mmCIF file of C-alpha atoms in Angstrom:
data_model
loop_
_atom_site.group_PDB
_atom_site.id
_atom_site.type_symbol
_atom_site.label_atom_id
_atom_site.label_comp_id
_atom_site.label_asym_id
_atom_site.label_seq_id
_atom_site.Cartn_x
_atom_site.Cartn_y
_atom_site.Cartn_z
ATOM 1 C CA MET A 1 104.645 127.010 95.806
ATOM 2 C CA LYS A 2 108.350 127.821 95.731
ATOM 3 C CA THR A 3 109.205 124.286 96.855
ATOM 4 C CA ILE A 4 106.812 122.737 94.330
ATOM 5 C CA LYS A 5 108.362 124.775 91.533
ATOM 6 C CA ALA A 6 111.849 123.773 92.667
ATOM 7 C CA CYS A 7 110.902 120.073 92.749
ATOM 8 C CA PHE A 8 109.465 120.402 89.237
ATOM 9 C CA THR A 9 112.791 121.863 88.114
ATOM 10 C CA LEU A 10 114.685 119.017 89.810
ATOM 11 C CA ILE A 11 113.124 116.372 87.554
ATOM 12 C CA ARG A 12 114.158 118.234 84.399
ATOM 13 C CA PRO A 13 110.661 117.798 82.879
ATOM 14 C CA ASP A 14 111.897 117.790 79.284
ATOM 15 C CA LEU A 15 114.167 114.790 79.948
ATOM 16 C CA SER A 16 111.610 112.939 82.074
ATOM 17 C CA PHE A 17 108.956 113.520 79.405
ATOM 18 C CA ALA A 18 111.325 112.239 76.719
ATOM 19 C CA ALA A 19 112.013 109.074 78.765
ATOM 20 C CA GLY A 20 108.290 108.410 79.047
ATOM 21 C CA ILE A 21 107.833 108.931 75.313
ATOM 22 C CA CYS A 22 110.631 106.422 74.606
ATOM 23 C CA ALA A 23 108.748 103.800 76.611
ATOM 24 C CA VAL A 24 105.537 104.502 74.701
ATOM 25 C CA MET A 25 107.405 104.337 71.404
ATOM 26 C CA GLY A 26 108.812 100.969 72.466
ATOM 27 C CA MET A 27 105.259 99.742 73.009
ATOM 28 C CA ILE A 28 104.123 100.952 69.595
ATOM 29 C CA LEU A 29 107.145 99.551 67.762
ATOM 30 C CA ALA A 30 106.874 96.164 69.491
ATOM 31 C CA ALA A 31 103.117 95.829 69.017
ATOM 32 C CA ASN A 32 103.130 97.267 65.483
ATOM 33 C CA GLU A 33 99.923 99.087 66.421
ATOM 34 C CA ILE A 34 98.638 101.656 68.881
ATOM 35 C CA PRO A 35 98.213 99.899 72.258
ATOM 36 C CA ALA A 36 95.471 100.683 74.756
ATOM 37 C CA ILE A 37 95.599 104.260 76.036
ATOM 38 C CA THR A 38 95.599 103.102 79.660
ATOM 39 C CA GLY A 39 98.668 100.946 79.095
ATOM 40 C CA MET A 40 100.534 103.742 77.302
ATOM 41 C CA LEU A 41 99.757 106.223 80.070
ATOM 42 C CA LEU A 42 100.912 103.791 82.767
ATOM 43 C CA ALA A 43 104.153 103.041 80.892
ATOM 44 C CA PHE A 44 104.730 106.752 80.298
ATOM 45 C CA TYR A 45 104.213 107.772 83.923
ATOM 46 C CA SER A 46 106.177 104.782 85.238
ATOM 47 C CA VAL A 47 109.310 105.584 83.230
ATOM 48 C CA ALA A 48 108.914 109.361 83.552
ATOM 49 C CA ALA A 49 108.660 109.033 87.344
ATOM 50 C CA ILE A 50 111.747 106.815 87.586
ATOM 51 C CA SER A 51 113.667 109.139 85.270
ATOM 52 C CA GLY A 52 112.564 112.211 87.212
ATOM 53 C CA GLY A 53 113.564 110.588 90.488
ATOM 54 C CA ILE A 54 117.017 109.694 89.162
ATOM 55 C CA LEU A 55 117.509 113.233 87.853
ATOM 56 C CA ALA A 56 116.434 114.757 91.169
ATOM 57 C CA MET A 57 118.836 112.403 92.963
ATOM 58 C CA ASN A 58 121.557 113.570 90.572
ATOM 59 C CA ASP A 59 121.116 117.113 91.873
ATOM 60 C CA TYR A 60 121.387 115.818 95.441
ATOM 61 C CA PHE A 61 124.752 114.169 94.802
ATOM 62 C CA ASP A 62 125.995 116.899 92.465
ATOM 63 C CA VAL A 63 125.490 119.849 94.768
ATOM 64 C CA GLU A 64 129.194 120.717 95.078
ATOM 65 C CA SER A 65 129.945 120.700 91.354
ATOM 66 C CA ASP A 66 126.628 122.438 90.610
ATOM 67 C CA LYS A 67 127.793 125.378 92.707
ATOM 68 C CA ILE A 68 130.206 125.963 89.804
ATOM 69 C CA ASN A 69 128.445 124.414 86.799
ATOM 70 C CA ALA A 70 124.849 125.391 87.581
ATOM 71 C CA PRO A 71 124.519 127.664 90.641
ATOM 72 C CA ASP A 72 120.910 128.453 89.716
ATOM 73 C CA ARG A 73 119.790 124.819 90.202
ATOM 74 C CA PRO A 74 117.293 124.323 93.060
ATOM 75 C CA ILE A 75 119.703 122.967 95.711
ATOM 76 C CA PRO A 76 122.715 125.308 95.329
ATOM 77 C CA SER A 77 120.374 128.274 94.928
ATOM 78 C CA GLY A 78 118.621 127.394 98.187
ATOM 79 C CA ALA A 79 115.202 126.874 96.613
ATOM 80 C CA VAL A 80 114.974 123.363 98.088
ATOM 81 C CA SER A 81 116.943 121.554 100.779
ATOM 82 C CA PRO A 82 119.122 118.525 99.928
ATOM 83 C CA ARG A 83 117.002 116.332 102.238
ATOM 84 C CA THR A 84 113.763 117.343 100.492
ATOM 85 C CA ALA A 85 115.313 116.697 97.076
ATOM 86 C CA PHE A 86 116.510 113.228 98.133
ATOM 87 C CA LEU A 87 113.171 112.195 99.654
ATOM 88 C CA PHE A 88 111.362 113.508 96.576
ATOM 89 C CA SER A 89 113.630 111.461 94.308
ATOM 90 C CA ILE A 90 113.001 108.248 96.316
ATOM 91 C CA LEU A 91 109.237 108.857 96.225
ATOM 92 C CA LEU A 92 109.274 109.244 92.448
ATOM 93 C CA ILE A 93 111.390 106.145 91.843
ATOM 94 C CA LEU A 94 109.219 104.006 94.111
ATOM 95 C CA SER A 95 106.021 105.271 92.465
ATOM 96 C CA GLY A 96 107.427 104.434 89.020
ATOM 97 C CA ILE A 97 108.372 100.931 90.127
ATOM 98 C CA THR A 98 104.907 100.467 91.661
ATOM 99 C CA LEU A 99 103.208 101.458 88.388
ATOM 100 C CA SER A 100 105.354 98.956 86.489
ATOM 101 C CA ALA A 101 103.584 96.118 88.369
ATOM 102 C CA PHE A 102 100.651 96.651 85.984
ATOM 103 C CA PHE A 103 102.737 94.972 83.257
ATOM 104 C CA GLY A 104 103.964 92.003 85.286
ATOM 105 C CA VAL A 105 106.983 90.747 87.193
ATOM 106 C CA TRP A 106 109.527 91.265 84.413
ATOM 107 C CA SER A 107 108.513 94.896 84.044
ATOM 108 C CA VAL A 108 108.985 95.389 87.776
ATOM 109 C CA LEU A 109 112.457 93.853 87.526
ATOM 110 C CA VAL A 110 113.404 96.170 84.651
ATOM 111 C CA ALA A 111 112.013 99.162 86.548
ATOM 112 C CA LEU A 112 114.064 98.108 89.589
ATOM 113 C CA LEU A 113 117.111 97.767 87.353
ATOM 114 C CA LEU A 114 116.619 101.314 86.029
ATOM 115 C CA GLY A 115 116.263 102.667 89.545
ATOM 116 C CA MET A 116 119.356 100.798 90.742
ATOM 117 C CA LEU A 117 121.437 101.933 87.776
ATOM 118 C CA GLY A 118 120.383 105.507 88.431
ATOM 119 C CA PHE A 119 121.385 105.289 92.090
ATOM 120 C CA LEU A 120 124.703 103.579 91.333
ATOM 121 C CA TYR A 121 125.535 106.193 88.714
ATOM 122 C CA ASN A 122 124.685 109.111 90.975
ATOM 123 C CA ARG A 123 126.438 107.664 94.025
ATOM 124 C CA PHE A 124 129.458 105.893 92.583
ATOM 125 C CA PHE A 125 129.941 106.094 88.822
ATOM 126 C CA LYS A 126 129.439 109.729 87.879
ATOM 127 C CA LYS A 127 133.109 110.425 88.592
ATOM 128 C CA THR A 128 134.351 107.509 86.488
ATOM 129 C CA GLY A 129 133.976 109.191 83.104
ATOM 130 C CA LEU A 130 133.175 106.808 80.267
ATOM 131 C CA PRO A 131 131.832 103.947 82.460
ATOM 132 C CA GLY A 132 129.369 106.389 83.989
ATOM 133 C CA ASN A 133 128.429 107.718 80.562
ATOM 134 C CA LEU A 134 127.728 104.142 79.435
ATOM 135 C CA ILE A 135 125.458 103.483 82.422
ATOM 136 C CA VAL A 136 123.358 106.523 81.537
ATOM 137 C CA SER A 137 123.152 105.679 77.835
ATOM 138 C CA ILE A 138 122.263 102.020 78.517
ATOM 139 C CA SER A 139 119.531 103.171 80.885
ATOM 140 C CA VAL A 140 118.096 105.466 78.209
ATOM 141 C CA GLY A 141 118.110 102.662 75.626
ATOM 142 C CA THR A 142 116.436 100.330 78.115
ATOM 143 C CA THR A 143 113.342 102.550 78.159
ATOM 144 C CA PHE A 144 112.489 101.207 74.692
ATOM 145 C CA ILE A 145 112.910 97.619 75.897
ATOM 146 C CA TYR A 146 110.673 98.428 78.873
ATOM 147 C CA GLY A 147 108.013 99.584 76.438
ATOM 148 C CA GLY A 148 108.377 96.431 74.367
ATOM 149 C CA LEU A 149 108.134 94.338 77.525
ATOM 150 C CA ALA A 150 104.882 96.092 78.421
ATOM 151 C CA VAL A 151 103.259 94.543 75.332
ATOM 152 C CA GLY A 152 105.100 91.225 75.556
ATOM 153 C CA HIS A 153 107.748 91.796 72.871
ATOM 154 C CA PRO A 154 110.838 93.343 74.512
ATOM 155 C CA PHE A 155 113.315 92.039 71.935
ATOM 156 C CA SER A 156 111.578 92.754 68.655
ATOM 157 C CA PRO A 157 114.077 93.926 65.983
ATOM 158 C CA LEU A 158 112.628 97.462 65.820
ATOM 159 C CA VAL A 159 112.710 97.864 69.591
ATOM 160 C CA LEU A 160 116.327 96.722 69.789
ATOM 161 C CA PHE A 161 117.309 98.941 66.842
ATOM 162 C CA PHE A 162 115.877 102.069 68.460
ATOM 163 C CA ALA A 163 117.251 101.095 71.884
ATOM 164 C CA VAL A 164 120.777 100.969 70.457
ATOM 165 C CA LEU A 165 120.255 104.090 68.337
ATOM 166 C CA VAL A 166 119.046 106.202 71.244
ATOM 167 C CA ALA A 167 121.730 104.804 73.566
ATOM 168 C CA LEU A 168 124.478 105.838 71.155
ATOM 169 C CA ILE A 169 123.030 109.318 70.676
ATOM 170 C CA ASP A 170 122.734 109.749 74.431
ATOM 171 C CA LEU A 171 126.311 108.530 74.926
ATOM 172 C CA GLY A 172 127.504 111.290 72.585
ATOM 173 C CA GLU A 173 125.458 113.840 74.502
ATOM 174 C CA GLU A 174 126.861 112.673 77.843
ATOM 175 C CA ILE A 175 130.446 113.002 76.643
ATOM 176 C CA ALA A 176 129.724 116.455 75.215
ATOM 177 C CA ALA A 177 128.079 117.528 78.482
ATOM 178 C CA ASP A 178 131.231 116.493 80.357
ATOM 179 C CA ALA A 179 133.224 118.758 78.050
ATOM 180 C CA MET A 180 131.027 121.703 79.029
ATOM 181 C CA ASP A 181 131.174 120.861 82.753
ATOM 182 C CA ALA A 182 134.913 120.226 82.960
ATOM 183 C CA GLU A 183 135.629 123.075 85.401
ATOM 184 C CA GLY A 184 133.087 121.978 87.989
ATOM 185 C CA ASP A 185 133.869 118.287 87.492
ATOM 186 C CA ALA A 186 137.479 118.980 88.438
ATOM 187 C CA LEU A 187 136.265 119.724 91.960
ATOM 188 C CA ILE A 188 134.978 116.156 92.353
ATOM 189 C CA ASN A 189 137.980 114.544 90.647
ATOM 190 C CA SER A 190 135.892 113.300 87.736
ATOM 191 C CA ARG A 191 137.797 111.091 85.291
ATOM 192 C CA SER A 192 135.776 112.255 82.297
ATOM 193 C CA ILE A 193 137.253 112.147 78.802
ATOM 194 C CA ALA A 194 137.198 115.960 78.785
ATOM 195 C CA TRP A 195 139.173 116.244 82.012
ATOM 196 C CA GLN A 196 141.731 113.586 81.072
ATOM 197 C CA TYR A 197 142.284 114.438 77.409
ATOM 198 C CA GLY A 198 140.808 117.902 76.929
ATOM 199 C CA SER A 199 137.426 119.245 75.865
ATOM 200 C CA ASN A 200 138.254 119.294 72.156
ATOM 201 C CA HIS A 201 139.117 115.587 72.206
ATOM 202 C CA ALA A 202 135.913 114.829 74.133
ATOM 203 C CA LEU A 203 133.845 116.721 71.560
ATOM 204 C CA ARG A 204 135.447 114.764 68.721
ATOM 205 C CA VAL A 205 134.609 111.504 70.487
ATOM 206 C CA SER A 206 131.064 112.779 71.090
ATOM 207 C CA THR A 207 130.635 113.637 67.417
ATOM 208 C CA GLY A 208 131.913 110.202 66.385
#
């Protein structure tokens, strides 16, 4: 039960749930009606699983900085081993991609893209500052396009509008989060805006 609880914490359920809701909203906006419940549930669980897997993988790669920024997280606190967290993240991402097959080949490709972006961010781009922030925000915006794709209209004006809107909001949140995590990020030589120019400057950019 302790491991199950730790794995549930790894996926940051509020963020995974929000990602799934974005996909469902993309479906509704693109279709201009309420789609079939089965389709909405599949889209929700597909995106939520991929998001949860990426977030769990983030903890795996962030264990050193989390010892400073968030020592109570499952891995640094010892509630779950790094190996278990990594395998759990892969399982979630693969299950999300598998569920996307219900909507066709293009949905699978977008799901694969989300999974790849998540891995690349966690493994290579988290330390790059703004480029890493952009990868995360683009991934978040893409959840709306995934939802639109599920009903055959990925580029409807409303879907694109909300994709850009949510991406910009998330970009601001990412930059602000870097400002709060500056001390721990220094340990991994992160080139975040906060570390290079100061937290106050980063918060002004985030607000803008």
